[in-house]
mmCIF file of C-alpha atoms and ligand atoms in Angstrom:
data_model
loop_
_atom_site.group_PDB
_atom_site.id
_atom_site.type_symbol
_atom_site.label_atom_id
_atom_site.label_comp_id
_atom_site.label_asym_id
_atom_site.label_seq_id
_atom_site.Cartn_x
_atom_site.Cartn_y
_atom_site.Cartn_z
ATOM 1 C CA MET A 1 60.835 157.339 -60.446
ATOM 2 C CA THR A 2 57.822 156.102 -58.803
ATOM 3 C CA LYS A 3 57.422 152.988 -61.005
ATOM 4 C CA LEU A 4 59.381 149.302 -60.550
ATOM 5 C CA SER A 5 62.194 149.609 -62.915
ATOM 6 C CA ILE A 6 63.364 146.471 -64.885
ATOM 7 C CA ARG A 7 66.880 147.001 -62.871
ATOM 8 C CA ALA A 8 64.738 145.651 -59.435
ATOM 9 C CA LEU A 9 63.584 142.344 -61.378
ATOM 10 C CA ASN A 10 65.077 139.006 -60.272
ATOM 11 C CA LEU A 11 64.838 137.536 -64.319
ATOM 12 C CA GLN A 12 67.173 134.625 -63.945
ATOM 13 C CA GLY A 13 65.107 131.781 -65.948
ATOM 14 C CA LYS A 14 61.896 133.718 -66.331
ATOM 15 C CA LYS A 15 59.998 134.191 -69.076
ATOM 16 C CA VAL A 16 59.604 137.876 -69.603
ATOM 17 C CA PHE A 17 56.823 139.216 -71.968
ATOM 18 C CA LEU A 18 58.687 142.699 -73.285
ATOM 19 C CA ARG A 19 56.337 145.410 -75.407
ATOM 20 C CA VAL A 20 58.884 147.165 -77.488
ATOM 21 C CA ASP A 21 58.149 149.709 -79.946
ATOM 22 C CA PHE A 22 59.367 148.283 -83.446
ATOM 23 C CA ASN A 23 57.016 150.576 -85.578
ATOM 24 C CA VAL A 24 59.833 151.135 -88.047
ATOM 25 C CA PRO A 25 59.515 152.094 -91.603
ATOM 26 C CA LEU A 26 59.953 149.411 -94.342
ATOM 27 C CA GLU A 27 61.337 149.604 -97.584
ATOM 28 C CA SER A 28 61.525 146.478 -99.740
ATOM 29 C CA GLY A 29 60.922 144.079 -96.850
ATOM 30 C CA LYS A 30 64.108 145.698 -95.134
ATOM 31 C CA VAL A 31 64.130 147.710 -92.251
ATOM 32 C CA ALA A 32 64.857 151.435 -93.476
ATOM 33 C CA ASP A 33 65.554 152.866 -90.370
ATOM 34 C CA ASP A 34 66.781 150.987 -86.926
ATOM 35 C CA THR A 35 66.709 153.654 -84.592
ATOM 36 C CA ARG A 36 63.741 152.391 -82.542
ATOM 37 C CA ILE A 37 65.250 148.934 -82.539
ATOM 38 C CA ARG A 38 68.797 150.172 -81.241
ATOM 39 C CA ALA A 39 67.056 152.465 -78.839
ATOM 40 C CA THR A 40 66.050 149.280 -76.766
ATOM 41 C CA LEU A 41 69.082 147.105 -77.129
ATOM 42 C CA PRO A 42 70.223 148.045 -73.649
ATOM 43 C CA THR A 43 67.293 147.036 -72.455
ATOM 44 C CA LEU A 44 67.337 143.615 -74.266
ATOM 45 C CA GLU A 45 71.152 143.316 -73.594
ATOM 46 C CA LEU A 46 70.739 143.660 -69.857
ATOM 47 C CA ALA A 47 67.677 140.930 -69.634
ATOM 48 C CA ARG A 48 69.410 138.679 -71.766
ATOM 49 C CA ARG A 49 72.980 138.882 -69.663
ATOM 50 C CA GLN A 50 70.454 137.853 -66.674
ATOM 51 C CA GLY A 51 68.819 134.925 -68.187
ATOM 52 C CA ALA A 52 65.720 135.928 -69.233
ATOM 53 C CA ARG A 53 63.867 134.713 -71.759
ATOM 54 C CA LEU A 54 62.321 137.254 -73.926
ATOM 55 C CA VAL A 55 59.234 137.229 -75.560
ATOM 56 C CA LEU A 56 59.194 140.282 -77.611
ATOM 57 C CA ALA A 57 55.671 142.046 -79.206
ATOM 58 C CA SER A 58 55.457 145.185 -80.889
ATOM 59 C CA HIS A 59 52.812 146.964 -83.164
ATOM 60 C CA LEU A 60 53.817 147.973 -86.844
ATOM 61 C CA GLY A 61 51.876 150.624 -88.648
ATOM 62 C CA ARG A 62 47.965 150.708 -88.702
ATOM 63 C CA PRO A 63 46.732 147.300 -90.141
ATOM 64 C CA LYS A 64 43.492 148.110 -88.455
ATOM 65 C CA GLY A 65 42.991 144.425 -87.003
ATOM 66 C CA LYS A 66 43.930 142.664 -90.234
ATOM 67 C CA ARG A 67 46.452 140.254 -90.959
ATOM 68 C CA LYS A 68 48.445 142.986 -94.016
ATOM 69 C CA PRO A 69 51.905 141.258 -95.040
ATOM 70 C CA GLU A 70 53.264 144.363 -95.666
ATOM 71 C CA MET A 71 53.277 145.404 -92.113
ATOM 72 C CA SER A 72 54.879 142.166 -90.580
ATOM 73 C CA LEU A 73 57.400 142.498 -88.144
ATOM 74 C CA ARG A 74 59.486 139.751 -89.871
ATOM 75 C CA PRO A 75 62.179 142.205 -91.131
ATOM 76 C CA ALA A 76 62.392 143.531 -87.407
ATOM 77 C CA ALA A 77 63.332 140.363 -86.263
ATOM 78 C CA GLU A 78 66.131 139.435 -88.989
ATOM 79 C CA ARG A 79 67.575 143.175 -88.173
ATOM 80 C CA LEU A 80 67.371 142.540 -84.266
ATOM 81 C CA GLY A 81 69.344 139.453 -85.014
ATOM 82 C CA GLN A 82 72.116 141.116 -86.562
ATOM 83 C CA LEU A 83 71.974 144.054 -83.941
ATOM 84 C CA LEU A 84 72.326 141.388 -80.884
ATOM 85 C CA LYS A 85 74.592 139.182 -82.897
ATOM 86 C CA ALA A 86 71.921 136.147 -81.905
ATOM 87 C CA ARG A 87 69.167 134.049 -82.954
ATOM 88 C CA VAL A 88 65.953 135.918 -83.066
ATOM 89 C CA GLU A 89 62.956 133.290 -83.190
ATOM 90 C CA PHE A 90 59.804 134.611 -84.900
ATOM 91 C CA ALA A 91 56.021 133.907 -84.569
ATOM 92 C CA GLU A 92 53.532 134.459 -87.581
ATOM 93 C CA ASP A 93 51.396 135.029 -84.842
ATOM 94 C CA CYS A 94 51.224 137.010 -81.441
ATOM 95 C CA ILE A 95 48.949 134.485 -79.607
ATOM 96 C CA GLY A 96 47.823 131.118 -80.477
ATOM 97 C CA ALA A 97 49.356 127.441 -80.604
ATOM 98 C CA GLU A 98 52.381 128.114 -82.706
ATOM 99 C CA ALA A 99 53.093 130.937 -80.850
ATOM 100 C CA GLU A 100 53.215 129.363 -77.112
ATOM 101 C CA LYS A 101 54.892 126.556 -78.268
ATOM 102 C CA LYS A 102 58.046 129.051 -79.566
ATOM 103 C CA SER A 103 57.837 130.856 -76.576
ATOM 104 C CA GLN A 104 57.984 127.704 -74.117
ATOM 105 C CA ALA A 105 61.054 126.505 -76.200
ATOM 106 C CA LEU A 106 62.905 129.073 -75.157
ATOM 107 C CA LYS A 107 66.141 129.043 -73.009
ATOM 108 C CA ASP A 108 67.664 131.421 -70.666
ATOM 109 C CA GLY A 109 68.799 134.310 -73.145
ATOM 110 C CA ASP A 110 66.667 133.369 -75.649
ATOM 111 C CA VAL A 111 64.429 135.924 -77.696
ATOM 112 C CA LEU A 112 61.415 135.540 -79.958
ATOM 113 C CA LEU A 113 59.678 138.266 -81.851
ATOM 114 C CA LEU A 114 55.698 138.030 -82.110
ATOM 115 C CA GLU A 115 54.005 138.943 -85.399
ATOM 116 C CA ASN A 116 52.504 142.573 -85.114
ATOM 117 C CA LEU A 117 49.769 143.052 -82.213
ATOM 118 C CA ARG A 118 47.616 144.957 -84.347
ATOM 119 C CA PHE A 119 46.921 142.292 -86.927
ATOM 120 C CA HIS A 120 43.955 141.324 -84.022
ATOM 121 C CA PRO A 121 41.823 144.252 -83.200
ATOM 122 C CA GLU A 122 41.431 143.162 -79.843
ATOM 123 C CA GLU A 123 44.749 144.514 -79.036
ATOM 124 C CA GLU A 124 43.644 147.995 -79.472
ATOM 125 C CA LYS A 125 40.104 147.677 -77.913
ATOM 126 C CA ASN A 126 42.174 146.170 -74.794
ATOM 127 C CA ASP A 127 40.199 143.202 -74.608
ATOM 128 C CA ALA A 128 40.622 140.810 -71.497
ATOM 129 C CA GLY A 129 40.665 137.458 -73.315
ATOM 130 C CA PHE A 130 43.405 138.698 -75.786
ATOM 131 C CA SER A 131 45.291 139.990 -72.990
ATOM 132 C CA ARG A 132 45.187 136.678 -71.309
ATOM 133 C CA ALA A 133 46.061 134.993 -74.558
ATOM 134 C CA LEU A 134 49.517 137.520 -74.736
ATOM 135 C CA ALA A 135 50.454 136.496 -70.883
ATOM 136 C CA ARG A 136 50.541 132.983 -71.592
ATOM 137 C CA HIS A 137 53.721 134.103 -73.257
ATOM 138 C CA GLY A 138 55.437 135.690 -69.795
ATOM 139 C CA ARG A 139 55.620 135.438 -66.232
ATOM 140 C CA LEU A 140 56.894 139.167 -65.949
ATOM 141 C CA TYR A 141 55.753 142.193 -67.379
ATOM 142 C CA VAL A 142 58.068 144.668 -68.877
ATOM 143 C CA ASN A 143 57.647 148.021 -70.704
ATOM 144 C CA ASP A 144 60.002 149.560 -72.899
ATOM 145 C CA ALA A 145 57.449 151.077 -75.843
ATOM 146 C CA PHE A 146 56.905 154.586 -74.150
ATOM 147 C CA GLY A 147 55.911 155.861 -77.766
ATOM 148 C CA SER A 148 52.700 153.676 -77.209
ATOM 149 C CA ALA A 149 52.204 154.186 -73.499
ATOM 150 C CA HIS A 150 49.286 156.980 -74.204
ATOM 151 C CA ARG A 151 47.235 154.009 -75.330
ATOM 152 C CA ALA A 152 45.296 151.618 -73.105
ATOM 153 C CA HIS A 153 45.601 149.043 -75.672
ATOM 154 C CA ALA A 154 46.106 145.252 -74.475
ATOM 155 C CA SER A 155 49.707 145.023 -74.803
ATOM 156 C CA THR A 156 50.314 148.124 -72.706
ATOM 157 C CA VAL A 157 47.489 148.073 -70.111
ATOM 158 C CA GLY A 158 45.070 144.401 -70.308
ATOM 159 C CA VAL A 159 48.439 142.048 -70.152
ATOM 160 C CA THR A 160 49.625 143.688 -66.915
ATOM 161 C CA LYS A 161 46.617 142.605 -65.080
ATOM 162 C CA VAL A 162 47.460 139.323 -65.299
ATOM 163 C CA LEU A 163 50.852 139.115 -65.281
ATOM 164 C CA GLU A 164 53.199 138.917 -61.818
ATOM 165 C CA LYS A 165 54.832 142.257 -62.020
ATOM 166 C CA ALA A 166 54.890 144.891 -64.588
ATOM 167 C CA ALA A 167 57.985 147.065 -64.751
ATOM 168 C CA ALA A 168 59.572 149.851 -66.844
ATOM 169 C CA GLY A 169 61.995 148.719 -69.250
ATOM 170 C CA LEU A 170 65.363 151.169 -69.473
ATOM 171 C CA LEU A 171 64.152 153.429 -72.007
ATOM 172 C CA MET A 172 60.534 153.670 -70.722
ATOM 173 C CA GLU A 173 62.421 154.777 -67.419
ATOM 174 C CA LYS A 174 64.595 157.462 -68.931
ATOM 175 C CA GLU A 175 61.768 158.817 -70.795
ATOM 176 C CA LEU A 176 60.255 158.991 -67.059
ATOM 177 C CA ASN A 177 63.034 160.112 -65.306
ATOM 178 C CA TYR A 178 63.458 162.918 -67.378
ATOM 179 C CA LEU A 179 60.130 163.887 -68.405
ATOM 180 C CA GLY A 180 58.832 163.214 -64.869
ATOM 181 C CA LYS A 181 61.652 165.756 -63.724
ATOM 182 C CA ALA A 182 60.144 168.457 -65.932
ATOM 183 C CA ILE A 183 56.435 168.444 -65.072
ATOM 184 C CA GLN A 184 57.566 167.545 -61.231
ATOM 185 C CA ASN A 185 60.420 169.005 -59.781
ATOM 186 C CA PRO A 186 62.213 171.275 -62.462
ATOM 187 C CA GLU A 187 65.245 173.186 -62.069
ATOM 188 C CA HIS A 188 64.646 177.202 -62.517
ATOM 189 C CA PRO A 189 65.077 179.333 -64.333
ATOM 190 C CA TYR A 190 63.358 176.457 -66.922
ATOM 191 C CA VAL A 191 62.555 177.748 -70.493
ATOM 192 C CA ALA A 192 60.358 175.955 -72.686
ATOM 193 C CA VAL A 193 60.647 176.340 -76.578
ATOM 194 C CA LEU A 194 57.521 175.909 -78.528
ATOM 195 C CA GLY A 195 56.760 175.802 -82.417
ATOM 196 C CA GLY A 196 55.491 173.968 -85.260
ATOM 197 C CA ALA A 197 52.690 173.972 -87.125
ATOM 198 C CA LYS A 198 49.809 174.264 -84.926
ATOM 199 C CA VAL A 199 48.562 175.832 -81.597
ATOM 200 C CA ALA A 200 45.678 173.422 -81.553
ATOM 201 C CA ASP A 201 48.301 170.307 -81.315
ATOM 202 C CA LYS A 202 49.945 172.006 -78.246
ATOM 203 C CA ILE A 203 47.057 173.233 -76.189
ATOM 204 C CA GLU A 204 47.311 171.287 -73.228
ATOM 205 C CA LEU A 205 50.933 171.492 -73.426
ATOM 206 C CA ILE A 206 50.914 174.922 -72.956
ATOM 207 C CA GLN A 207 48.834 175.010 -70.508
ATOM 208 C CA ASN A 208 50.843 172.771 -68.820
ATOM 209 C CA LEU A 209 53.613 174.120 -68.855
ATOM 210 C CA LEU A 210 52.641 177.990 -68.154
ATOM 211 C CA LYS A 211 52.163 176.572 -64.318
ATOM 212 C CA LEU A 212 55.801 175.158 -64.249
ATOM 213 C CA VAL A 213 58.019 177.448 -66.232
ATOM 214 C CA ASP A 214 59.788 181.499 -66.122
ATOM 215 C CA THR A 215 59.620 181.771 -69.839
ATOM 216 C CA LEU A 216 57.673 180.752 -72.809
ATOM 217 C CA ILE A 217 59.123 181.033 -76.338
ATOM 218 C CA LEU A 218 56.705 180.874 -78.749
ATOM 219 C CA GLY A 219 57.943 180.389 -82.535
ATOM 220 C CA GLY A 220 57.253 178.657 -85.577
ATOM 221 C CA GLY A 221 53.841 178.902 -87.431
ATOM 222 C CA MET A 222 51.625 178.873 -84.279
ATOM 223 C CA ALA A 223 53.281 182.080 -83.168
ATOM 224 C CA TYR A 224 51.269 183.817 -85.537
ATOM 225 C CA SER A 225 47.983 183.023 -84.140
ATOM 226 C CA PHE A 226 48.926 184.659 -80.831
ATOM 227 C CA LEU A 227 50.545 187.892 -82.464
ATOM 228 C CA ARG A 228 47.038 187.720 -84.479
ATOM 229 C CA ALA A 229 45.149 187.519 -81.251
ATOM 230 C CA GLN A 230 46.960 190.349 -80.008
ATOM 231 C CA GLY A 231 45.860 192.247 -83.061
ATOM 232 C CA ILE A 232 49.271 192.248 -84.841
ATOM 233 C CA ARG A 233 49.072 192.115 -88.964
ATOM 234 C CA VAL A 234 50.237 188.501 -89.938
ATOM 235 C CA GLY A 235 49.546 188.679 -93.812
ATOM 236 C CA LYS A 236 49.008 185.310 -95.238
ATOM 237 C CA SER A 237 50.779 183.747 -92.506
ATOM 238 C CA LEU A 238 49.164 180.379 -90.660
ATOM 239 C CA VAL A 239 46.683 181.184 -88.259
ATOM 240 C CA GLU A 240 44.024 179.271 -86.750
ATOM 241 C CA GLU A 241 40.831 181.542 -86.278
ATOM 242 C CA ASP A 242 39.276 179.366 -84.203
ATOM 243 C CA LYS A 243 41.832 179.645 -81.627
ATOM 244 C CA LEU A 244 42.045 182.893 -81.163
ATOM 245 C CA GLU A 245 40.490 183.201 -78.049
ATOM 246 C CA LEU A 246 42.135 180.195 -76.403
ATOM 247 C CA ALA A 247 45.634 182.215 -77.552
ATOM 248 C CA ARG A 248 44.357 185.727 -75.803
ATOM 249 C CA GLN A 249 43.194 183.604 -72.366
ATOM 250 C CA LEU A 250 46.857 181.830 -72.791
ATOM 251 C CA LEU A 251 48.619 184.896 -72.768
ATOM 252 C CA GLU A 252 46.120 186.350 -69.985
ATOM 253 C CA GLU A 253 46.877 183.315 -68.074
ATOM 254 C CA ALA A 254 50.823 183.797 -68.728
ATOM 255 C CA ALA A 255 50.509 186.993 -67.567
ATOM 256 C CA SER A 256 48.626 186.192 -64.362
ATOM 257 C CA ARG A 257 51.463 183.897 -63.631
ATOM 258 C CA GLN A 258 54.074 186.220 -64.320
ATOM 259 C CA VAL A 259 55.643 183.956 -66.981
ATOM 260 C CA ASN A 260 57.868 186.039 -69.691
ATOM 261 C CA VAL A 261 56.389 185.027 -73.128
ATOM 262 C CA ARG A 262 58.903 185.815 -75.895
ATOM 263 C CA LEU A 263 57.361 186.209 -79.339
ATOM 264 C CA PRO A 264 58.718 186.688 -82.752
ATOM 265 C CA GLU A 265 59.843 190.452 -83.221
ATOM 266 C CA ASP A 266 61.217 190.262 -86.231
ATOM 267 C CA HIS A 267 60.195 187.800 -89.412
ATOM 268 C CA LEU A 268 61.830 186.142 -92.552
ATOM 269 C CA VAL A 269 58.552 186.255 -95.130
ATOM 270 C CA ALA A 270 58.152 185.161 -98.373
ATOM 271 C CA GLU A 271 54.965 184.316 -101.388
ATOM 272 C CA LYS A 272 55.440 180.947 -100.490
ATOM 273 C CA ILE A 273 57.424 177.747 -98.988
ATOM 274 C CA ASP A 274 59.966 177.577 -102.120
ATOM 275 C CA PRO A 275 63.600 176.210 -101.969
ATOM 276 C CA GLY A 276 64.742 179.453 -104.073
ATOM 277 C CA ALA A 277 63.057 181.880 -102.168
ATOM 278 C CA ALA A 278 64.722 184.726 -101.573
ATOM 279 C CA PRO A 279 62.762 185.746 -98.146
ATOM 280 C CA ARG A 280 62.807 189.621 -96.821
ATOM 281 C CA THR A 281 63.254 190.654 -93.224
ATOM 282 C CA VAL A 282 60.510 192.735 -91.567
ATOM 283 C CA GLY A 283 59.321 194.104 -88.137
ATOM 284 C CA VAL A 284 56.933 192.403 -86.192
ATOM 285 C CA ASN A 285 53.602 194.115 -87.374
ATOM 286 C CA GLU A 286 54.738 194.620 -91.147
ATOM 287 C CA ILE A 287 54.186 191.692 -92.610
ATOM 288 C CA PRO A 288 52.587 192.614 -96.426
ATOM 289 C CA ASP A 289 48.807 191.467 -96.683
ATOM 290 C CA GLU A 290 50.002 188.805 -99.788
ATOM 291 C CA LEU A 291 53.129 187.367 -97.404
ATOM 292 C CA MET A 292 53.756 184.764 -95.238
ATOM 293 C CA GLY A 293 56.166 184.268 -92.107
ATOM 294 C CA LEU A 294 57.906 181.356 -92.426
ATOM 295 C CA ASP A 295 60.982 181.705 -90.175
ATOM 296 C CA ILE A 296 61.954 184.025 -87.125
ATOM 297 C CA GLY A 297 64.127 186.875 -87.810
ATOM 298 C CA PRO A 298 67.906 187.995 -86.687
ATOM 299 C CA GLN A 299 66.132 189.790 -83.866
ATOM 300 C CA SER A 300 64.273 187.524 -82.944
ATOM 301 C CA ARG A 301 66.817 184.654 -82.953
ATOM 302 C CA LYS A 302 68.934 187.029 -80.644
ATOM 303 C CA SER A 303 66.081 187.871 -78.442
ATOM 304 C CA PHE A 304 65.152 183.955 -77.982
ATOM 305 C CA CYS A 305 69.032 183.069 -77.536
ATOM 306 C CA GLN A 306 69.338 185.714 -74.545
ATOM 307 C CA ALA A 307 66.239 184.201 -73.031
ATOM 308 C CA LEU A 308 67.741 180.729 -73.025
ATOM 309 C CA GLN A 309 71.018 181.850 -70.917
ATOM 310 C CA GLY A 310 71.374 181.072 -67.416
ATOM 311 C CA ALA A 311 68.411 177.980 -67.794
ATOM 312 C CA LYS A 312 68.650 175.094 -66.149
ATOM 313 C CA THR A 313 66.137 173.212 -67.689
ATOM 314 C CA ILE A 314 65.291 173.552 -71.407
ATOM 315 C CA VAL A 315 62.125 171.763 -73.268
ATOM 316 C CA TRP A 316 61.502 172.175 -76.914
ATOM 317 C CA ASN A 317 58.806 171.233 -79.035
ATOM 318 C CA GLY A 318 58.818 172.609 -82.401
ATOM 319 C CA PRO A 319 60.477 174.134 -85.185
ATOM 320 C CA MET A 320 61.103 177.964 -85.181
ATOM 321 C CA GLY A 321 60.302 178.176 -89.023
ATOM 322 C CA VAL A 322 59.796 176.048 -92.652
ATOM 323 C CA PHE A 323 63.274 174.510 -91.489
ATOM 324 C CA GLU A 324 62.999 171.796 -93.844
ATOM 325 C CA CYS A 325 63.186 174.287 -96.506
ATOM 326 C CA GLU A 326 66.213 176.037 -96.720
ATOM 327 C CA PRO A 327 65.572 179.716 -96.845
ATOM 328 C CA PHE A 328 63.913 179.372 -93.719
ATOM 329 C CA ALA A 329 65.703 176.684 -91.881
ATOM 330 C CA GLU A 330 68.090 179.664 -90.045
ATOM 331 C CA GLY A 331 65.794 179.948 -86.832
ATOM 332 C CA THR A 332 65.538 176.606 -85.896
ATOM 333 C CA MET A 333 69.210 176.337 -86.753
ATOM 334 C CA VAL A 334 70.111 178.662 -84.369
ATOM 335 C CA LEU A 335 68.108 177.589 -81.331
ATOM 336 C CA ALA A 336 68.936 174.041 -81.883
ATOM 337 C CA ARG A 337 72.620 175.122 -81.131
ATOM 338 C CA ALA A 338 71.775 177.721 -78.817
ATOM 339 C CA ILE A 339 69.652 174.917 -76.672
ATOM 340 C CA ALA A 340 72.907 172.396 -77.021
ATOM 341 C CA ASP A 341 75.222 174.852 -75.697
ATOM 342 C CA SER A 342 72.763 176.310 -72.693
ATOM 343 C CA GLY A 343 74.236 173.562 -69.900
ATOM 344 C CA ALA A 344 70.893 173.347 -69.044
ATOM 345 C CA THR A 345 69.423 170.022 -68.805
ATOM 346 C CA SER A 346 67.837 170.100 -72.325
ATOM 347 C CA ILE A 347 64.701 167.986 -73.317
ATOM 348 C CA VAL A 348 63.629 167.973 -77.277
ATOM 349 C CA GLY A 349 60.347 166.124 -78.108
ATOM 350 C CA GLY A 350 59.118 166.189 -81.710
ATOM 351 C CA GLY A 351 60.016 164.378 -84.773
ATOM 352 C CA ASP A 352 60.752 167.686 -86.351
ATOM 353 C CA SER A 353 62.926 168.934 -83.481
ATOM 354 C CA ILE A 354 64.919 165.980 -83.236
ATOM 355 C CA ALA A 355 65.123 166.105 -87.104
ATOM 356 C CA ALA A 356 66.573 169.587 -86.524
ATOM 357 C CA LEU A 357 69.421 168.880 -83.894
ATOM 358 C CA TYR A 358 70.738 166.266 -86.242
ATOM 359 C CA LYS A 359 70.476 168.784 -89.067
ATOM 360 C CA ALA A 360 72.738 170.934 -86.561
ATOM 361 C CA GLY A 361 74.905 168.570 -85.811
ATOM 362 C CA VAL A 362 74.111 169.198 -82.149
ATOM 363 C CA ALA A 363 71.871 165.684 -80.894
ATOM 364 C CA GLU A 364 74.339 164.731 -79.036
ATOM 365 C CA GLN A 365 74.650 167.559 -76.756
ATOM 366 C CA ILE A 366 70.932 167.168 -75.780
ATOM 367 C CA SER A 367 70.189 165.599 -72.231
ATOM 368 C CA HIS A 368 67.079 163.639 -73.337
ATOM 369 C CA ILE A 369 65.805 163.329 -76.771
ATOM 370 C CA SER A 370 62.157 161.913 -76.146
ATOM 371 C CA THR A 371 61.278 159.342 -78.975
ATOM 372 C CA GLY A 372 57.509 159.525 -77.569
ATOM 373 C CA GLY A 373 55.450 162.026 -80.043
ATOM 374 C CA GLY A 374 52.206 162.005 -79.038
ATOM 375 C CA ALA A 375 52.967 159.975 -75.416
ATOM 376 C CA SER A 376 55.750 162.817 -74.883
ATOM 377 C CA LEU A 377 53.115 165.521 -75.673
ATOM 378 C CA GLU A 378 50.355 164.484 -73.627
ATOM 379 C CA PHE A 379 52.682 163.519 -70.500
ATOM 380 C CA LEU A 380 54.213 166.962 -70.528
ATOM 381 C CA GLY A 381 50.624 168.149 -70.819
ATOM 382 C CA GLY A 382 49.503 166.734 -67.555
ATOM 383 C CA ARG A 383 48.062 163.761 -68.605
ATOM 384 C CA LYS A 384 48.470 160.110 -67.204
ATOM 385 C CA LEU A 385 49.658 157.697 -69.834
ATOM 386 C CA PRO A 386 47.713 154.519 -69.467
ATOM 387 C CA GLY A 387 50.748 152.363 -69.843
ATOM 388 C CA VAL A 388 52.836 153.772 -67.242
ATOM 389 C CA GLU A 389 49.707 154.137 -64.742
ATOM 390 C CA ALA A 390 49.335 150.040 -65.129
ATOM 391 C CA LEU A 391 52.962 150.066 -64.295
ATOM 392 C CA THR A 392 53.668 148.336 -60.783
ATOM 393 C CA ASP A 393 54.474 150.896 -58.184
ATOM 394 C CA LYS A 394 58.098 150.560 -56.546
HETATM 395 P P1 AMP B 401 54.408 170.374 -85.588
HETATM 396 O O1 AMP B 401 54.229 168.657 -86.103
HETATM 397 O O2 AMP B 401 53.441 170.497 -85.188
HETATM 398 O O3 AMP B 401 55.503 170.395 -84.434
HETATM 399 O O4 AMP B 401 54.838 171.278 -86.825
HETATM 400 C C1 AMP B 401 56.102 171.404 -87.331
HETATM 401 C C2 AMP B 401 55.631 171.683 -88.974
HETATM 402 O O5 AMP B 401 55.306 172.957 -88.801
HETATM 403 C C3 AMP B 401 57.062 171.384 -90.167
HETATM 404 O O6 AMP B 401 56.763 171.066 -91.093
HETATM 405 C C4 AMP B 401 57.194 173.310 -90.629
HETATM 406 O O7 AMP B 401 57.636 173.357 -91.618
HETATM 407 C C5 AMP B 401 56.470 173.935 -89.457
HETATM 408 N N1 AMP B 401 55.776 175.365 -89.537
HETATM 409 C C6 AMP B 401 57.087 175.564 -88.858
HETATM 410 N N2 AMP B 401 56.805 177.388 -88.682
HETATM 411 C C7 AMP B 401 56.018 177.488 -89.974
HETATM 412 C C8 AMP B 401 55.547 178.953 -90.456
HETATM 413 N N3 AMP B 401 55.571 179.732 -89.904
HETATM 414 N N4 AMP B 401 54.341 178.727 -91.254
HETATM 415 C C9 AMP B 401 54.264 177.504 -91.770
HETATM 416 N N5 AMP B 401 54.676 176.046 -91.016
HETATM 417 C C10 AMP B 401 55.279 176.565 -90.347
#
């Protein structure tokens, strides 16, 4: 990683403005899933051990610049206190006199969480005055919110211009190390496994990965646009008509770069997505007009797993079928297990693929599960993320 890490900072007695991702689901005023809070604990524990005075800031939901009580971060402060087994102060606003008084009062190792940044419209506008107001809470800046790094907001970019140094937290550092290696100096053979619903969402990702990988496995709904683009009958399967030309170009590009592209060789088809469906297996060009392909078939599973053998790097994003619905889950489960057992450095991103790893019980065997969502897609797609660029170079 070329960016400064929190590990290189002297934090003793310093006020640190720490951007975290506490964009957690709430239910009846409580945190319903604390995964994101837990993910940042190593950074918080390191900083507290070193005697930093921590001022945490995050967004939650989309309040669109208005104060919305149901999007308050107060429940996150409560949950964090339980996890840290320490008192976590809470400020009713992220800027202003009351919040500043609380951040001034912090002692070494203390933690303060500020109210939702997005209650102020200036946050998403990366407003300079708002950034200065946030910067009053700290001397140093640490960003552990990789999932927000693709946005140039006041708390991810503006504030870094005001504070002394801007470093990556441990979670951010891990994302940058794994994802950075996957696009800068990956070990070969390198296999990308892409699936999910739409080609449209993953165009840049495919384009960038085509420059890097040896093998590209395409499954899920998006595979049907690639099959259709080759003149193959796909019945009522998901096809993006306006992306067929692009799909053709991507396949040509893959051929010219000698990337081995694997598309489904057979399918599980049914009339509709239905937990009671009894899907039929059909060959690649045999989807009846009135049916849709909802999972890869047994031959494809075998061939995709073979293509993973010997891989040193695997990137996976997007399920192989409608895995949320039991009759169409097998393709995704088989691939999840094969990636976990591959021995390769494995990087998995995207909410559905991550859910599939847990469903298959193999999440522990994955080298890196990227929590970044849109940020991971953009980073692997070759884009510079403003929140990463804003960090101090080593
Ligand atoms: P994405 O967010 O683009 O990664 O897409 C994930 C969604 O793609 C999941 O909800 C899957 O159910 C869906 N999906 C996967 N395969 C298919 C398919 N063959 N037809 C329709 N939807 C699919």
